[in-house]
Coordinates of C-alpha atoms and ligand atoms in Angstrom, one line a residue:
Chain A
M1 CA 2.9 -5.8 -5.7
S2 CA 4.8 -2.3 -5.6
G3 CA 8.1 -3.5 -5.7
G4 CA 10.6 -1.5 -4.0
I5 CA 8.1 2.0 -4.9
S6 CA 8.1 2.9 -1.2
L7 CA 12.0 2.6 -0.6
G8 CA 11.8 6.0 -3.1
H9 CA 14.5 5.4 -4.9
Y10 CA 14.9 2.2 -7.4
L11 CA 13.4 2.7 -10.3
P12 CA 13.1 0.3 -13.2
G13 CA 14.9 0.3 -16.5
N14 CA 17.2 -1.6 -18.3
S15 CA 19.7 1.3 -19.5
F16 CA 23.7 1.5 -19.2
F17 CA 23.8 1.7 -15.8
H18 CA 21.1 -0.8 -15.1
Q19 CA 22.8 -3.6 -16.6
L20 CA 26.4 -2.9 -14.5
N21 CA 27.1 -5.3 -12.4
P22 CA 26.9 -4.4 -9.1
R23 CA 30.2 -5.8 -7.3
I24 CA 31.4 -2.3 -10.1
K25 CA 29.3 -0.5 -9.3
V26 CA 29.9 0.0 -5.5
P27 CA 33.9 -0.2 -5.8
S28 CA 33.4 2.6 -8.4
L29 CA 30.7 4.8 -6.7
V30 CA 34.0 5.0 -3.3
I31 CA 36.2 6.0 -6.3
I32 CA 34.4 8.5 -7.7
L33 CA 33.6 9.8 -4.3
A34 CA 37.5 9.8 -3.6
T35 CA 38.3 11.7 -6.7
L36 CA 35.9 14.1 -5.7
F37 CA 37.6 14.2 -2.7
A38 CA 40.7 14.8 -4.8
V39 CA 39.7 17.8 -6.8
T40 CA 40.4 20.9 -5.5
S41 CA 39.8 22.8 -8.9
F42 CA 37.1 24.6 -10.0
P43 CA 37.1 23.2 -13.9
A44 CA 38.0 20.0 -12.3
L45 CA 34.6 20.0 -10.6
L46 CA 32.8 20.9 -12.6
T47 CA 33.7 18.5 -15.2
M48 CA 31.9 16.0 -12.9
I49 CA 29.5 18.1 -12.7
V50 CA 28.8 17.5 -16.9
L51 CA 29.6 14.1 -16.2
V52 CA 27.5 12.3 -14.1
F53 CA 24.6 15.3 -15.4
L54 CA 25.7 13.1 -19.2
M55 CA 25.5 9.2 -17.0
F56 CA 22.1 10.4 -15.8
R57 CA 21.0 10.7 -19.0
L58 CA 22.4 7.8 -20.3
A59 CA 20.4 6.4 -18.0
R60 CA 17.2 8.2 -19.0
V61 CA 16.5 9.3 -15.4
P62 CA 13.3 12.4 -15.6
F63 CA 15.3 15.1 -14.2
R64 CA 12.5 15.9 -11.1
Y65 CA 13.7 12.7 -9.3
L66 CA 17.6 15.1 -9.4
L67 CA 15.1 17.5 -7.6
K68 CA 13.8 15.6 -5.2
G69 CA 17.4 13.8 -3.9
L70 CA 18.5 16.3 -4.1
R71 CA 15.3 18.0 -1.4
P72 CA 16.5 16.7 2.1
I73 CA 20.1 18.1 1.7
L74 CA 19.2 21.9 0.8
Y75 CA 19.2 23.2 4.7
I76 CA 22.6 21.4 5.0
A77 CA 24.4 22.9 1.9
L78 CA 22.0 26.1 2.3
F79 CA 23.7 26.4 6.0
A80 CA 27.5 25.1 5.4
L81 CA 27.0 28.1 2.1
F82 CA 26.3 30.6 5.3
I83 CA 29.0 28.9 7.6
F84 CA 31.5 29.8 4.8
L85 CA 30.5 33.0 3.5
F86 CA 30.5 34.7 7.7
F87 CA 33.0 32.8 8.5
T88 CA 36.0 32.4 5.9
K89 CA 37.9 35.3 5.5
G90 CA 40.6 36.1 2.6
G91 CA 40.0 37.9 -0.7
V92 CA 38.6 40.9 -1.0
V93 CA 35.5 42.8 1.2
L94 CA 32.0 41.6 -1.1
F95 CA 30.1 42.8 1.6
R96 CA 29.6 44.4 5.2
L97 CA 26.7 43.9 7.5
G98 CA 27.9 45.2 10.5
P99 CA 30.6 44.2 12.2
L100 CA 30.1 41.2 9.6
T101 CA 32.0 40.8 6.1
V102 CA 31.7 38.7 3.3
E103 CA 35.0 38.3 1.4
S104 CA 35.8 36.4 -2.0
A105 CA 37.3 33.7 -0.2
G106 CA 34.2 33.1 2.0
L107 CA 32.5 33.0 -1.3
W108 CA 34.2 30.3 -3.1
Q109 CA 35.3 28.5 -0.6
G110 CA 31.8 28.1 -0.3
L111 CA 30.6 27.3 -3.8
F112 CA 33.1 25.5 -4.1
V113 CA 32.0 22.8 -1.3
I114 CA 28.3 22.6 -2.1
T115 CA 29.2 22.2 -5.7
R116 CA 31.2 19.6 -4.4
L117 CA 28.4 17.7 -2.3
V118 CA 25.7 18.6 -4.6
T119 CA 28.0 16.5 -6.6
L120 CA 28.8 13.7 -4.3
V121 CA 24.5 13.5 -3.5
L122 CA 24.1 13.1 -7.5
F123 CA 27.1 9.7 -8.0
S124 CA 25.4 8.1 -5.0
L125 CA 21.6 8.8 -6.4
L126 CA 23.1 7.6 -10.1
L127 CA 23.4 4.1 -8.1
T128 CA 20.6 3.7 -5.8
L129 CA 18.0 4.7 -8.9
T130 CA 19.5 2.2 -11.1
T131 CA 20.1 -0.7 -8.8
T132 CA 17.6 -2.5 -6.7
P133 CA 18.1 -2.5 -3.3
L134 CA 18.6 -6.6 -3.5
S135 CA 21.2 -6.5 -6.2
L136 CA 22.1 -3.7 -4.0
T137 CA 22.9 -5.6 -1.0
H138 CA 24.8 -8.9 -2.8
G139 CA 27.4 -5.8 -4.3
L140 CA 27.8 -5.1 -0.8
G141 CA 27.7 -8.3 0.4
Y142 CA 30.6 -9.5 -2.0
F143 CA 32.6 -6.7 0.2
L144 CA 32.0 -8.1 3.6
K145 CA 33.2 -11.9 2.5
P146 CA 36.8 -11.3 3.5
L147 CA 35.9 -11.0 7.0
G148 CA 34.1 -14.5 7.0
R149 CA 38.2 -15.5 7.5
I150 CA 37.7 -14.0 11.5
G151 CA 34.3 -15.7 12.0
L152 CA 32.1 -13.2 11.0
P153 CA 28.9 -14.8 9.5
T154 CA 28.5 -12.8 6.6
E155 CA 26.6 -15.4 4.6
E156 CA 23.4 -14.4 6.9
V157 CA 23.8 -10.5 7.6
V158 CA 23.6 -10.6 4.1
M159 CA 19.9 -12.7 3.6
I160 CA 19.1 -10.8 6.8
M161 CA 20.0 -7.3 4.5
A162 CA 18.4 -8.8 2.1
I163 CA 14.9 -10.3 3.7
A164 CA 14.5 -6.4 5.9
M165 CA 15.1 -4.7 2.5
R166 CA 12.5 -7.1 0.6
F167 CA 10.1 -6.1 4.0
I168 CA 10.3 -2.9 3.9
P169 CA 8.0 -2.0 1.3
T170 CA 5.7 -4.6 2.8
L171 CA 5.4 -3.2 6.1
I172 CA 4.8 0.2 4.5
E173 CA 1.5 -0.8 2.6
E174 CA 0.6 -2.3 5.9
S175 CA 0.8 0.7 7.7
Q176 CA -0.6 2.4 5.4
R177 CA -3.7 0.3 5.1
L178 CA -4.0 -0.2 8.9
M179 CA -4.1 3.4 8.7
R180 CA -6.9 3.5 7.0
A181 CA -8.7 0.9 8.1
Q182 CA -8.2 2.8 11.8
V183 CA -9.2 6.4 9.9
S184 CA -12.5 4.3 8.8
R185 CA -12.9 3.9 13.0
G186 CA -13.0 7.1 14.1
A187 CA -9.4 7.6 14.5
D188 CA -7.5 10.5 14.1
F189 CA -3.7 11.0 13.7
E190 CA -2.9 14.2 12.7
S191 CA -3.7 17.0 15.3
G192 CA -3.4 17.3 19.5
S193 CA -0.5 17.6 21.3
I194 CA 2.5 15.0 20.4
F195 CA 1.2 12.7 23.7
R196 CA -2.1 12.2 22.3
K197 CA -0.5 11.7 19.0
A198 CA 2.0 8.6 20.2
K199 CA -1.0 7.2 22.4
N200 CA -3.0 7.5 19.3
L201 CA -0.3 5.5 17.2
V202 CA -1.2 2.1 19.8
P203 CA -4.4 0.4 17.2
L204 CA -1.3 1.3 14.6
I205 CA 1.5 -0.5 16.0
V206 CA 0.1 -3.2 17.5
P207 CA -1.6 -4.8 14.6
L208 CA 1.1 -4.1 13.0
F209 CA 3.7 -6.3 15.1
V210 CA 1.0 -9.0 15.2
S211 CA 1.2 -9.3 11.5
A212 CA 5.2 -8.6 10.9
F213 CA 5.7 -11.9 13.6
R214 CA 3.5 -13.9 12.1
R215 CA 4.9 -13.2 8.5
A216 CA 8.6 -13.6 10.6
D217 CA 7.1 -17.2 11.8
E218 CA 5.8 -18.4 8.6
L219 CA 8.9 -16.9 6.7
A220 CA 10.9 -19.2 8.6
M221 CA 8.7 -21.9 8.4
A222 CA 8.8 -21.7 4.6
M223 CA 13.1 -21.1 4.3
E224 CA 12.4 -24.3 6.3
A225 CA 10.8 -26.3 4.2
R226 CA 12.9 -25.9 1.1
G227 CA 15.7 -27.0 2.8
Y228 CA 17.5 -23.6 4.2
R229 CA 20.2 -24.2 7.0
L230 CA 22.6 -22.4 8.1
G231 CA 26.2 -22.1 7.1
A232 CA 25.2 -24.3 4.3
K233 CA 27.0 -22.9 0.7
R234 CA 24.3 -21.6 -0.8
T235 CA 24.6 -20.5 -5.0
R236 CA 22.4 -17.4 -6.6
L237 CA 19.3 -18.0 -9.0
H238 CA 20.9 -15.3 -11.4
E239 CA 25.3 -15.6 -11.1
D240 CA 26.2 -12.0 -12.1
V241 CA 29.2 -12.4 -14.5
I242 CA 31.7 -9.1 -14.6
T243 CA 31.8 -8.5 -18.2
A244 CA 34.5 -6.6 -19.7
T245 CA 32.2 -3.5 -19.7
D246 CA 31.9 -4.5 -15.8
W247 CA 35.9 -3.6 -16.2
A248 CA 36.2 -1.4 -18.6
V249 CA 33.8 1.2 -16.3
L250 CA 36.1 0.1 -13.5
L251 CA 39.3 0.9 -15.3
V252 CA 37.7 4.5 -16.3
V253 CA 37.1 5.4 -12.5
L254 CA 40.4 4.2 -11.4
V255 CA 42.2 6.8 -14.1
M256 CA 40.2 9.7 -13.6
L257 CA 41.4 8.4 -9.8
A258 CA 45.2 9.2 -10.5
A259 CA 44.3 12.3 -12.8
S260 CA 43.5 13.8 -10.2
F261 CA 46.3 12.8 -8.4
Y262 CA 49.0 12.9 -10.5
F263 CA 47.8 16.2 -12.4
K264 CA 46.5 17.7 -8.6
L265 CA 42.9 19.1 -10.4
Chain B
M1 CA -28.4 9.8 -5.1
Y2 CA -27.5 8.6 -2.6
I3 CA -24.4 6.2 -3.3
G4 CA -23.0 6.7 -6.2
T5 CA -20.0 7.6 -8.4
S6 CA -19.5 9.8 -11.7
K7 CA -16.5 9.1 -14.6
L8 CA -14.4 7.8 -11.0
T9 CA -10.8 7.4 -12.7
H10 CA -8.4 6.1 -10.0
T11 CA -4.6 6.2 -10.6
Y12 CA -2.0 4.2 -8.2
W13 CA 1.1 6.4 -8.1
P14 CA 0.1 8.8 -10.3
G15 CA 3.5 10.4 -12.7
T16 CA 5.6 7.8 -11.5
P17 CA 6.8 4.2 -14.0
F18 CA 4.4 2.8 -11.6
A19 CA 1.2 4.1 -12.6
A20 CA -1.1 1.9 -12.8
D21 CA -5.0 3.5 -13.8
A22 CA -6.6 1.3 -10.6
L23 CA -10.6 2.2 -11.9
K24 CA -11.6 3.9 -15.6
N25 CA -14.5 6.2 -16.2
I26 CA -16.5 4.2 -13.0
S27 CA -20.2 6.1 -13.1
F28 CA -22.5 3.5 -10.5
S29 CA -25.2 4.8 -8.3
V30 CA -27.5 3.1 -5.5
G31 CA -30.4 3.8 -3.5
Q32 CA -31.1 4.3 0.3
G33 CA -31.7 1.0 1.9
T34 CA -30.9 -1.4 -1.1
F35 CA -28.5 -4.6 -0.7
T36 CA -26.1 -4.2 -4.0
L37 CA -23.1 -6.9 -4.2
L38 CA -20.1 -5.5 -6.0
I39 CA -18.2 -8.3 -8.2
G40 CA -15.4 -8.7 -9.9
P41 CA -12.0 -11.0 -10.3
S42 CA -9.3 -10.3 -8.0
G43 CA -7.3 -7.1 -8.8
S44 CA -10.5 -5.6 -10.6
G45 CA -10.2 -2.5 -9.1
K46 CA -13.7 -3.9 -5.9
T47 CA -11.0 -1.9 -3.0
T48 CA -10.3 0.4 -5.2
L49 CA -13.4 1.6 -5.1
I50 CA -14.8 0.6 -1.6
Q51 CA -12.3 3.1 -0.1
H52 CA -13.0 6.4 -2.2
L53 CA -17.2 5.7 -1.1
N54 CA -15.4 6.7 2.5
G55 CA -13.1 8.7 1.4
L56 CA -10.2 7.3 2.4
L57 CA -9.1 7.6 -1.1
K58 CA -9.0 10.9 -3.5
P59 CA -10.7 10.6 -6.6
S60 CA -7.9 10.8 -9.6
A61 CA -10.5 12.3 -12.1
G62 CA -14.3 12.4 -11.8
E63 CA -16.6 12.8 -8.8
V64 CA -17.9 10.5 -5.9
Y65 CA -21.2 11.6 -4.3
F66 CA -23.1 10.6 -0.9
D67 CA -27.1 11.5 0.0
G68 CA -26.8 14.4 -3.2
K69 CA -23.3 16.0 -2.6
K70 CA -19.9 15.4 -3.5
I71 CA -17.7 13.9 -1.0
G72 CA -14.8 16.7 -0.7
P73 CA -11.7 17.1 0.7
D74 CA -12.4 19.4 3.3
K75 CA -12.1 17.4 7.2
A76 CA -14.5 17.6 8.7
A77 CA -16.8 17.0 6.8
L78 CA -15.1 13.8 5.8
L79 CA -15.2 13.4 9.8
A80 CA -18.6 13.4 9.4
L81 CA -18.7 11.4 5.7
R82 CA -17.0 8.2 7.3
R83 CA -19.4 8.2 10.7
R84 CA -21.9 7.8 8.5
V85 CA -20.4 5.1 6.2
G86 CA -18.8 2.7 8.5
L87 CA -16.4 0.2 5.8
V88 CA -14.8 -3.3 6.9
F89 CA -11.7 -4.0 5.9
Q90 CA -10.9 -7.0 3.6
M91 CA -9.9 -9.5 7.0
P92 CA -10.8 -6.9 9.5
E93 CA -9.3 -9.3 12.2
D94 CA -5.6 -7.7 11.2
Q95 CA -6.9 -4.3 12.9
F96 CA -7.5 -5.8 16.3
F97 CA -5.5 -3.7 18.9
S98 CA -6.9 -4.0 22.4
E99 CA -7.0 -6.2 25.6
T100 CA -10.8 -7.1 25.1
V101 CA -13.4 -7.2 23.1
F102 CA -15.3 -4.5 24.8
D103 CA -12.8 -2.1 24.2
E104 CA -12.1 -3.0 20.7
I105 CA -15.6 -2.3 19.8
A106 CA -15.3 0.3 21.8
Y107 CA -12.5 1.7 20.1
A108 CA -14.6 4.1 17.0
P109 CA -17.9 5.3 19.7
R110 CA -14.3 6.9 21.9
N111 CA -12.7 8.5 19.1
L112 CA -16.5 10.1 18.5
G113 CA -15.5 11.4 22.4
L114 CA -19.0 9.8 23.6
D115 CA -18.9 9.1 27.1
E116 CA -18.4 5.7 29.0
K117 CA -22.2 5.6 30.1
K118 CA -22.8 5.7 26.1
V119 CA -19.9 4.4 24.7
E120 CA -21.5 1.3 26.4
E121 CA -24.4 1.7 25.6
R122 CA -23.5 1.8 21.7
V123 CA -21.5 -1.3 22.0
N124 CA -23.9 -3.4 23.8
R125 CA -26.3 -2.7 20.8
A126 CA -23.7 -3.7 18.4
V127 CA -23.1 -7.0 20.1
A128 CA -26.6 -7.8 19.5
Q129 CA -26.3 -6.3 16.1
V130 CA -23.6 -9.0 15.7
G131 CA -26.1 -12.0 17.1
L132 CA -23.1 -12.4 20.0
E133 CA -25.1 -11.0 23.0
R134 CA -25.4 -14.2 25.2
S135 CA -21.5 -15.9 24.2
R136 CA -20.3 -13.4 27.4
L137 CA -16.7 -12.5 24.9
L138 CA -16.7 -9.0 25.9
D139 CA -13.4 -10.0 28.2
R140 CA -11.7 -11.7 26.8
H141 CA -8.9 -11.4 24.6
P142 CA -9.9 -10.4 20.4
F143 CA -7.0 -13.0 19.4
Q144 CA -8.7 -15.6 21.5
L145 CA -12.0 -15.6 19.4
S146 CA -12.9 -18.2 17.0
A147 CA -12.3 -16.9 12.9
G148 CA -16.5 -16.7 12.9
Q149 CA -16.9 -14.7 15.8
K150 CA -13.2 -12.5 14.9
R151 CA -15.0 -11.1 12.4
R152 CA -18.9 -10.4 13.7
V153 CA -17.1 -8.5 16.8
A154 CA -14.7 -6.6 13.6
I155 CA -18.1 -5.6 11.7
A156 CA -19.2 -5.1 15.4
S157 CA -16.4 -2.6 15.8
V158 CA -17.2 -0.4 12.9
L159 CA -21.0 0.2 13.7
S160 CA -20.4 0.6 17.2
L161 CA -20.4 3.7 15.0
E162 CA -24.0 3.8 14.2
P163 CA -23.4 4.4 10.3
E164 CA -26.3 4.5 8.0
V165 CA -24.3 2.5 5.6
L166 CA -22.4 -0.4 5.7
I167 CA -19.8 -1.3 3.2
L168 CA -18.0 -4.2 3.9
D169 CA -14.9 -5.6 1.7
E170 CA -15.4 -9.1 0.8
P171 CA -16.6 -10.7 4.1
A172 CA -16.8 -13.9 3.7
A173 CA -13.0 -14.4 2.9
G174 CA -11.3 -17.1 5.0
L175 CA -14.7 -18.1 7.1
D176 CA -16.0 -22.2 7.2
P177 CA -19.4 -22.4 5.0
E178 CA -21.6 -22.4 8.7
G179 CA -19.7 -18.8 9.4
K180 CA -20.3 -17.4 6.0
G181 CA -24.5 -18.8 6.7
N182 CA -24.5 -16.8 9.5
L183 CA -23.0 -14.3 8.1
L184 CA -25.3 -13.6 5.1
N185 CA -28.2 -13.8 7.3
L186 CA -26.6 -10.7 9.3
L187 CA -26.4 -8.5 6.4
S188 CA -29.9 -9.2 5.7
S189 CA -30.7 -8.5 9.3
L190 CA -28.9 -5.6 9.0
N191 CA -30.6 -4.6 5.9
R192 CA -34.0 -5.3 6.8
A193 CA -34.8 -4.7 10.5
G194 CA -31.7 -1.9 10.8
K195 CA -32.4 -0.3 7.4
I196 CA -28.8 -0.1 6.7
T197 CA -28.2 0.6 3.4
I198 CA -25.2 -2.5 2.4
M199 CA -22.7 -2.4 -0.1
V200 CA -20.5 -5.6 -0.4
S201 CA -17.6 -7.1 -2.8
T202 CA -16.9 -10.5 -3.1
H203 CA -15.3 -12.6 -5.7
H204 CA -17.9 -15.6 -5.0
L205 CA -21.3 -14.9 -6.2
D206 CA -23.3 -17.6 -4.1
E207 CA -26.0 -17.6 -1.3
I208 CA -25.1 -14.3 -1.3
A209 CA -27.2 -13.2 -4.6
A210 CA -30.3 -13.8 -2.8
L211 CA -29.9 -11.2 -0.6
A212 CA -28.9 -8.7 -3.1
D213 CA -31.3 -6.0 -4.8
N214 CA -28.2 -4.6 -7.4
L215 CA -25.3 -5.9 -9.2
V216 CA -22.3 -4.1 -10.2
V217 CA -19.7 -5.8 -11.9
L218 CA -15.9 -4.8 -12.8
N219 CA -13.2 -5.9 -14.4
E220 CA -9.6 -5.0 -15.2
G221 CA -11.6 -1.3 -13.2
G222 CA -13.9 -1.3 -15.5
L223 CA -17.7 -0.9 -15.5
V224 CA -19.1 -3.8 -17.5
M225 CA -22.4 -4.2 -15.7
S226 CA -24.7 -2.5 -12.9
G227 CA -28.5 -3.1 -12.3
K228 CA -31.0 -4.7 -10.9
T229 CA -30.1 -8.3 -10.0
K230 CA -32.0 -10.5 -11.8
E231 CA -31.1 -9.1 -14.9
I232 CA -27.7 -9.3 -14.5
L233 CA -28.1 -12.8 -13.3
A234 CA -29.7 -13.8 -16.8
R235 CA -27.0 -12.9 -18.6
G236 CA -24.7 -15.1 -17.4
A237 CA -22.7 -16.2 -20.6
E238 CA -20.8 -13.0 -20.1
L239 CA -20.1 -13.1 -16.5
K240 CA -18.9 -16.2 -16.8
E241 CA -16.9 -14.7 -19.7
L242 CA -15.4 -12.8 -17.0
G243 CA -14.8 -15.8 -15.0
L244 CA -17.2 -15.4 -12.0
A245 CA -19.3 -18.1 -11.3
L246 CA -22.5 -18.3 -11.0
P247 CA -24.9 -18.9 -7.8
Q248 CA -24.7 -22.6 -8.0
V249 CA -28.8 -22.3 -7.9
T250 CA -28.9 -20.7 -11.2
G251 CA -26.4 -22.3 -13.6
I252 CA -28.4 -25.2 -12.8
M253 CA -31.0 -22.9 -14.5
H254 CA -28.5 -22.5 -16.8
E255 CA -28.7 -26.1 -17.7
L256 CA -32.4 -27.3 -17.8
A257 CA -32.8 -24.5 -19.7
A258 CA -30.0 -25.0 -21.9
R259 CA -31.1 -28.8 -22.4
G260 CA -35.3 -27.7 -23.4
L261 CA -36.8 -27.4 -19.5
P262 CA -39.1 -24.0 -20.6
V263 CA -37.6 -22.7 -17.5
S264 CA -36.1 -18.4 -16.8
T265 CA -32.2 -18.4 -16.4
D266 CA -32.8 -15.1 -14.0
I267 CA -33.4 -17.4 -10.5
Y268 CA -30.9 -17.1 -7.7
S269 CA -33.0 -18.3 -4.5
L270 CA -33.8 -22.1 -3.9
S271 CA -37.4 -21.8 -3.0
A272 CA -37.6 -19.9 -6.7
A273 CA -35.8 -22.1 -8.7
C274 CA -38.3 -24.6 -7.2
D275 CA -40.8 -23.4 -7.4
E276 CA -40.5 -23.0 -11.2
I277 CA -39.0 -26.4 -11.8
L278 CA -42.3 -28.0 -10.6
Q279 CA -44.0 -25.7 -13.4
A280 CA -42.2 -26.0 -16.1
K281 CA -42.6 -29.6 -14.7
R282 CA -46.3 -29.5 -14.9
A283 CA -46.5 -27.4 -17.7
D284 CA -44.8 -30.7 -20.0
Q285 CA -46.5 -33.2 -17.7
R286 CA -49.9 -31.8 -19.5
Ligands
ATP1 N1 -1.8 0.5 -2.7 C1 -1.6 -0.1 -4.2 N2 -0.4 0.5 -5.2 C2 -0.1 0.5 -6.2 N3 -1.0 -0.5 -6.9 C3 -2.4 -1.0 -6.6 C4 -2.8 -0.7 -4.7 N4 -3.8 -1.2 -3.9 C5 -4.1 -1.7 -5.6 N5 -3.9 -1.7 -7.0 C6 -4.0 -1.8 -7.9 O1 -5.0 -1.6 -8.6 C7 -5.7 -2.4 -8.9 C8 -7.4 -3.2 -8.3 O2 -6.1 -3.5 -7.1 P1 -7.9 -3.6 -5.8 O3 -7.7 -3.6 -4.5 O4 -8.7 -2.1 -5.7 O5 -8.8 -4.9 -6.3 P2 -9.3 -6.0 -5.8 O6 -10.6 -5.9 -6.8 O7 -9.9 -5.7 -4.7 O8 -8.4 -7.3 -5.6 P3 -9.1 -8.9 -4.4 O9 -10.8 -9.4 -5.3 O10 -7.8 -9.2 -4.9 O11 -8.7 -8.0 -2.9 C9 -4.7 -3.7 -8.9 O12 -4.1 -4.1 -9.9 C10 -4.0 -4.0 -7.9 O13 -2.1 -4.8 -8.6
MG2 MG1 -9.6 -6.0 -2.6

């Protein structure tokens, strides 16, 4: 099994961050993101950047994973910068292009906003790179539990998410295999108009659905055979305990948030 | 060389922590019109190797050849290659998507852009080649067929490309003994009468060994040995070490030789074994 590669994110390892409990990691990320929105000064923001890079070092994530993770937001960042440059006024005029001017306030604000965006993405990336999708799901599921009181089937929702996570790589692998098989039979998935392309996908989608339904059926059967019942109380194979280190991490990020408010950083 | 590789290496997920060499430094070649068996335990790289032979996978290092030419990245050349080298995947019935058997088999020739009349000719020819011409199943739904029929339809749906090479990945997997026997007859007749070069991967050497001119043995991504069937089967101990069972007949011959009957051990067909044993017995009595 290619174990989660296809989700593009999780990077196996056993660093400090890999070992943190997801029930702590998830809220810690939320608190850090809140801190990022709370800070308004460049020095504070730069401190956060330095911090995230140090954390990546500690997690032993190769640099190119950061670049890969940042690529999707490249255009959003450029667009934001562009808007700020030309539409935020104030300070000295730096540059004039016909009726348009670029003023210093726009430059500073633009830089600040995209730096904040990049930092935000980097922190989130650190979470997904060091947490398996499965434990991430269980981490999130823990915070869904209170919703059980108002009648939401949270256990089941988490189970559905976990199973979906488990099967995404399988389905991707399957679709690659099918694509190769049909290419061997002369299929062409690359050229042609959009309409043709859509039509060409039929030999891919039909077998994919057939196998997905068969798999679902088999899985349901296997789960029932092992005593799965809706609403039953379940325990987990790996009971996750929250250690002193976990609490310490949570404390540190809380202090960071408090400090950013208190000192108006 | 007709089909072959030179120092072929393939790495899945290069440059990630998941990187794994599925093939290491594989060089082999087979001639036109031959029947070759690719043997190796599960995970030895058979499927990976096969998918290089019609350009579905690109080598991480080394080269793949077909008909004297190196297989390159050129798209038009790859299309032409795939018409000449037909590939039947492992569990090929998982690819079925049409509403009738006819459409399933017609998929490949239609992709070639042939007109409907030519397509029909090809479908009929392919159906005859796999021996289903009398079962009138062209209008049936592919999912309604038996396992053996499905496998034949899957093979027909590649034969309709009219390739000169047919490569099959574990074609006998999941078939009952009768279905297996039919399949072997089919492959043999395609090779002998149809003059199609055939390459079959399997992790189970058995009756099929009697059809093969050459054996190529893989283990953990490396080439262990390749050559004439007779020569390789004589090295039974090495094969057993890899966890590959010898054909039953060959196993018996090895056993007899070990117990002192002077028989040769490179025998893999039932009739040859009978002759050899009778001869040895006669010599013994004299
Ligand atoms: N898509 C893939 N991604 C990552 N690794 C793969 C992939 N496909 C195959 N492998 C690995 O490459 C090696 C060779 O696999 P391959 O499928 O070629 O073996 P095989 O001989 O066909 O096995 P089997 O008899 O089980 O079909 C295995 O170790 C396998 O785990
Ligand atoms: Mg295989």
